[in-house]
Coordinates of C-alpha atoms in Angstrom, one line a residue:
Y918 CA -10.2 -10.3 -3.7
E919 CA -12.9 -13.6 -3.3
G920 CA -15.4 -11.7 -2.1
S921 CA -15.1 -8.5 -4.0
D922 CA -16.5 -6.2 -6.4
S923 CA -14.0 -4.0 -7.9
P924 CA -9.9 -5.4 -8.3
A925 CA -7.4 -4.3 -6.5
L926 CA -5.5 -3.5 -8.5
R927 CA -6.5 -2.5 -12.0
G928 CA -4.2 -1.4 -15.7
V929 CA -0.9 -1.4 -13.5
S930 CA 2.2 -1.7 -15.3
L931 CA 5.3 -1.5 -13.5
E932 CA 9.5 -2.1 -13.8
I933 CA 11.5 -2.9 -11.6
R934 CA 15.1 -2.9 -11.8
R935 CA 18.3 -3.8 -9.2
G936 CA 19.7 -1.1 -8.0
E937 CA 16.8 1.6 -7.7
I938 CA 15.0 2.4 -4.1
L939 CA 11.2 2.8 -5.8
V940 CA 8.5 4.0 -3.0
V941 CA 4.9 3.9 -3.5
L942 CA 3.2 6.2 -2.4
G943 CA -0.7 5.7 -1.4
G944 CA -3.9 5.6 0.9
N945 CA -5.5 2.8 1.9
G946 CA -6.7 0.9 -0.5
A947 CA -4.5 2.1 -2.6
G948 CA -3.5 -1.2 -4.1
K949 CA -0.5 -1.3 -2.2
S950 CA 0.2 -3.6 0.0
T951 CA -1.5 -6.2 -2.7
L952 CA 1.0 -5.3 -5.6
L953 CA 3.8 -6.6 -2.7
R954 CA 2.3 -9.3 -2.4
T955 CA 2.4 -10.0 -6.3
L956 CA 5.8 -9.4 -6.2
N957 CA 6.7 -13.0 -4.4
G958 CA 3.6 -15.7 -5.5
L959 CA 1.9 -14.8 -2.4
I960 CA -0.8 -13.4 -4.8
P961 CA -2.1 -15.7 -6.6
H962 CA -1.4 -18.7 -4.5
F963 CA -2.6 -18.0 -1.4
Y964 CA -5.3 -15.2 -1.4
A965 CA -8.2 -17.0 -3.1
G966 CA -9.3 -14.2 -5.7
E967 CA -8.7 -14.2 -9.8
M968 CA -5.7 -12.3 -11.6
R969 CA -5.8 -11.2 -14.9
G970 CA -2.1 -10.0 -16.4
R971 CA 1.2 -11.4 -15.4
V972 CA 4.1 -10.7 -12.6
V973 CA 7.3 -11.3 -14.0
V974 CA 10.8 -12.0 -11.8
D975 CA 14.2 -13.0 -13.2
G976 CA 12.1 -14.5 -16.0
L977 CA 9.8 -16.3 -13.6
D978 CA 6.2 -15.7 -14.1
T979 CA 4.6 -15.9 -10.4
R980 CA 1.8 -18.0 -11.7
E981 CA 3.9 -21.1 -13.2
A982 CA 7.1 -20.6 -10.6
P983 CA 6.4 -22.5 -7.4
V984 CA 6.6 -19.4 -3.8
S985 CA 9.5 -21.4 -2.8
E986 CA 12.0 -20.4 -5.7
L987 CA 10.2 -16.6 -5.8
A988 CA 11.4 -16.6 -2.8
R989 CA 15.1 -16.8 -3.5
R990 CA 14.3 -13.7 -5.9
V991 CA 12.4 -11.4 -3.6
G992 CA 12.3 -10.9 -0.1
L993 CA 9.4 -8.9 1.7
V994 CA 9.4 -7.7 4.7
F995 CA 5.9 -7.3 6.9
Q996 CA 4.6 -4.7 8.8
N997 CA 4.5 -6.6 11.3
P998 CA 8.1 -7.6 12.4
E999 CA 6.7 -10.8 15.0
R1000 CA 4.7 -12.0 12.5
M1001 CA 7.7 -13.2 10.0
F1002 CA 9.0 -15.3 13.7
F1003 CA 9.2 -18.7 14.0
S1004 CA 12.1 -19.9 16.2
E1005 CA 13.4 -19.4 20.1
T1006 CA 15.9 -17.3 19.4
V1007 CA 17.2 -15.4 16.4
L1008 CA 19.9 -17.4 15.1
E1009 CA 17.7 -20.3 14.7
E1010 CA 15.9 -17.4 12.9
L1011 CA 18.1 -16.5 10.8
M1012 CA 18.8 -19.9 10.1
F1013 CA 15.6 -20.5 8.9
G1014 CA 14.6 -19.5 5.2
P1015 CA 18.7 -21.2 4.0
L1016 CA 17.3 -24.5 5.8
N1017 CA 13.9 -24.0 4.4
L1018 CA 15.6 -22.5 0.7
G1019 CA 17.9 -26.4 1.1
V1020 CA 20.8 -24.9 2.6
D1021 CA 22.6 -27.6 5.0
V1022 CA 22.3 -26.8 8.1
E1023 CA 26.6 -25.5 8.3
G1024 CA 25.9 -23.2 5.3
A1025 CA 22.4 -21.4 6.7
R1026 CA 24.5 -20.9 10.4
R1027 CA 27.4 -19.1 8.2
R1028 CA 25.4 -16.7 6.5
A1029 CA 22.9 -16.1 9.7
L1030 CA 26.1 -15.8 11.7
E1031 CA 27.7 -13.0 8.4
V1032 CA 24.1 -11.0 7.1
A1033 CA 24.5 -10.7 12.4
E1034 CA 27.5 -8.8 12.1
E1035 CA 27.0 -6.9 9.3
M1036 CA 23.2 -5.6 10.7
G1037 CA 25.1 -5.2 13.6
L1038 CA 22.7 -8.6 15.9
T1039 CA 26.3 -10.4 17.0
E1040 CA 25.5 -9.7 20.3
L1041 CA 21.0 -10.7 20.3
L1042 CA 22.1 -14.1 18.5
S1043 CA 20.9 -16.1 21.8
R1044 CA 18.0 -13.8 22.8
P1045 CA 14.7 -14.7 21.4
P1046 CA 13.3 -12.9 18.8
W1047 CA 10.3 -11.1 20.9
S1048 CA 11.9 -10.9 23.8
L1049 CA 13.6 -7.8 21.6
S1050 CA 12.6 -3.5 20.8
G1051 CA 10.4 -3.1 18.1
G1052 CA 14.0 -1.8 16.0
E1053 CA 15.0 -4.4 17.3
M1054 CA 12.5 -7.0 15.7
K1055 CA 12.8 -4.8 12.4
R1056 CA 16.4 -5.4 12.3
V1057 CA 16.4 -9.0 12.8
S1058 CA 13.4 -9.5 10.2
I1059 CA 14.9 -7.2 7.0
A1060 CA 17.8 -9.7 8.3
S1061 CA 16.2 -12.6 7.8
V1062 CA 15.4 -11.6 4.6
L1063 CA 18.7 -11.0 4.2
T1064 CA 19.7 -14.5 4.6
M1065 CA 17.8 -15.8 1.2
D1066 CA 20.1 -13.6 -0.4
P1067 CA 17.2 -11.9 -2.6
V1068 CA 17.6 -9.8 -5.7
Y1069 CA 14.0 -7.9 -4.5
V1070 CA 13.2 -6.8 -1.5
A1071 CA 10.2 -5.4 -0.5
L1072 CA 9.8 -3.7 3.4
D1073 CA 5.8 -2.5 4.0
E1074 CA 5.7 0.1 6.5
P1075 CA 9.2 -0.3 7.6
T1076 CA 9.5 2.9 10.0
V1077 CA 6.1 2.3 12.0
G1078 CA 6.4 2.3 15.5
Q1079 CA 10.2 2.6 15.2
D1080 CA 12.4 6.4 16.6
A1081 CA 14.4 8.6 14.8
K1082 CA 17.6 7.0 15.2
N1083 CA 15.8 3.5 13.9
K1084 CA 14.4 5.5 11.4
A1085 CA 18.5 7.0 10.3
D1086 CA 19.3 2.9 10.5
I1087 CA 16.7 1.4 7.7
S1088 CA 18.0 4.2 5.5
A1089 CA 20.8 3.3 6.6
L1090 CA 19.9 -0.3 5.6
I1091 CA 18.3 0.5 2.4
R1092 CA 21.0 2.3 0.4
R1093 CA 23.7 -0.6 1.6
M1094 CA 20.9 -1.9 -0.1
R1095 CA 21.0 -0.2 -3.0
E1096 CA 24.9 -0.7 -3.9
E1097 CA 24.3 -4.4 -2.8
S1098 CA 22.7 -4.2 -6.3
R1099 CA 19.5 -5.0 -5.1
G1100 CA 16.5 -3.6 -6.3
V1101 CA 13.7 -2.5 -2.8
I1102 CA 10.5 -1.6 -3.1
V1103 CA 9.4 0.3 -0.5
V1104 CA 5.7 1.1 1.0
T1105 CA 4.8 4.0 3.5
H1106 CA 3.3 6.6 4.4
D1107 CA 6.1 8.5 6.3
L1108 CA 7.0 11.0 3.4
E1109 CA 10.0 13.5 6.2
W1110 CA 11.3 9.9 6.3
V1111 CA 10.8 9.0 1.8
V1112 CA 12.3 12.8 2.0
D1113 CA 15.3 11.6 4.0
L1114 CA 16.0 8.6 2.0
E1115 CA 16.0 10.5 -1.0
P1116 CA 14.3 6.9 -3.0
D1117 CA 15.7 7.1 -7.0
R1118 CA 12.1 6.6 -8.2
I1119 CA 8.1 7.0 -6.7
V1120 CA 5.0 5.7 -7.5
L1121 CA 1.7 7.2 -6.3
M1122 CA -1.6 4.4 -6.7
E1123 CA -4.6 5.7 -6.1
S1124 CA -8.1 2.9 -6.4
G1125 CA -6.1 0.3 -7.2
S1126 CA -3.9 2.7 -9.9
I1127 CA -0.5 4.0 -11.1
A1128 CA -1.8 7.4 -10.9
A1129 CA 2.1 9.0 -11.1
D1130 CA 5.4 7.2 -11.7
G1131 CA 8.1 9.9 -11.6
R1132 CA 11.9 10.6 -10.0
G1133 CA 11.4 10.7 -5.8
R1134 CA 12.3 14.4 -5.4
E1135 CA 10.1 15.4 -9.0
V1136 CA 7.2 13.5 -7.0
L1137 CA 7.7 14.8 -3.7
A1138 CA 8.5 18.2 -5.2
N1139 CA 5.2 18.1 -6.5
G1140 CA 2.6 19.2 -4.3
R1141 CA -0.4 19.3 -6.3
R1142 CA -0.2 15.7 -6.6
L1143 CA 0.1 14.7 -3.5
R1144 CA -2.0 16.5 -1.8
E1145 CA -4.8 14.9 -4.7
I1146 CA -4.7 11.3 -3.5
G1147 CA -4.5 12.3 -0.3
F1148 CA -0.9 13.6 1.9
S1149 CA 0.3 16.7 2.3
P1150 CA 3.2 17.6 0.7
P1151 CA 6.5 17.4 2.9
V1152 CA 7.0 20.2 5.8
C1153 CA 10.5 21.8 4.0
A1154 CA 8.1 22.2 0.3
R1155 CA 5.5 23.8 2.2
V1156 CA 7.9 26.2 3.1
S1157 CA 9.5 27.0 0.5
E1158 CA 6.2 27.0 -1.9
E1159 CA 4.5 29.3 1.1
L1160 CA 8.1 31.1 0.4
G1161 CA 8.0 31.2 -2.8
V1162 CA 11.1 29.7 -3.2
G1163 CA 10.8 27.4 -5.3
P1164 CA 10.3 23.6 -4.4
R1165 CA 12.6 22.2 -1.4
L1166 CA 12.7 19.4 0.6
T1167 CA 15.3 19.7 3.1
P1168 CA 16.0 22.8 5.1
R1169 CA 19.6 23.9 4.0
E1170 CA 18.1 23.8 0.6
V1171 CA 15.3 26.2 1.8
V1172 CA 18.0 28.3 3.7
E1173 CA 19.9 28.7 0.2
G1174 CA 16.2 29.4 -2.0
V1175 CA 15.4 31.8 0.6
L1176 CA 18.9 33.4 0.1
A1177 CA 19.3 33.7 -3.0
W1178 CA 16.0 35.2 -3.7
R1179 CA 17.1 38.0 -1.4
G1180 CA 20.5 38.0 -3.6
F1181 CA 23.2 36.4 -1.4
G1182 CA 22.8 33.3 -3.6

């Protein structure tokens, strides 16, 4: 970034695939949010600084392709949903993206209504976005991205401020995106939620670099590596470690491990 003495990202080489959920974990300043901004062209088009290397999305180099074209492929959901709202009603908010991509009013409205029905937002369409609850605002912010039908969806800290039910709803929505063959990239600090999400891959970032890239369960079960980047392992992983029954990620798995250890497996 302009004015910084050190790069926010260094030596990052990463391929993100359609039909997979990729979670990015790391402490503050690890480069997670910067990585998201490179995916849809916000970097280098809207942030001053020096960019080396290439980011290619479906064959488009993000340095050369206009952000409007990249938005058709990568949808970015920011941590604070209220910062994404531009319109007076939820319906107008859902139509905003398609209209800016050149879709006519009728087409934008049709797409907005389809996504609203899929996400249980139909009853909220006439409401101002700012009048909604935190969970409702989060769903509207995700829906506003989905109306543009992107191939990839990137979410920055989607569970911040959400209760258990909203977190479960977000997990279900992300898994549905995977079923629709979208690539989903999630930046989060919420490790217990990640266990429930069951991502295909987890990338650990440290000081702007990728410290690990592996299968979701394998990374979550690696307590030593998680501690090295400042994360406490998931509760069940810690319990199973203390009991000496191997890495277990859910209560059911812990019980099964204990029963097997006692000869009841």
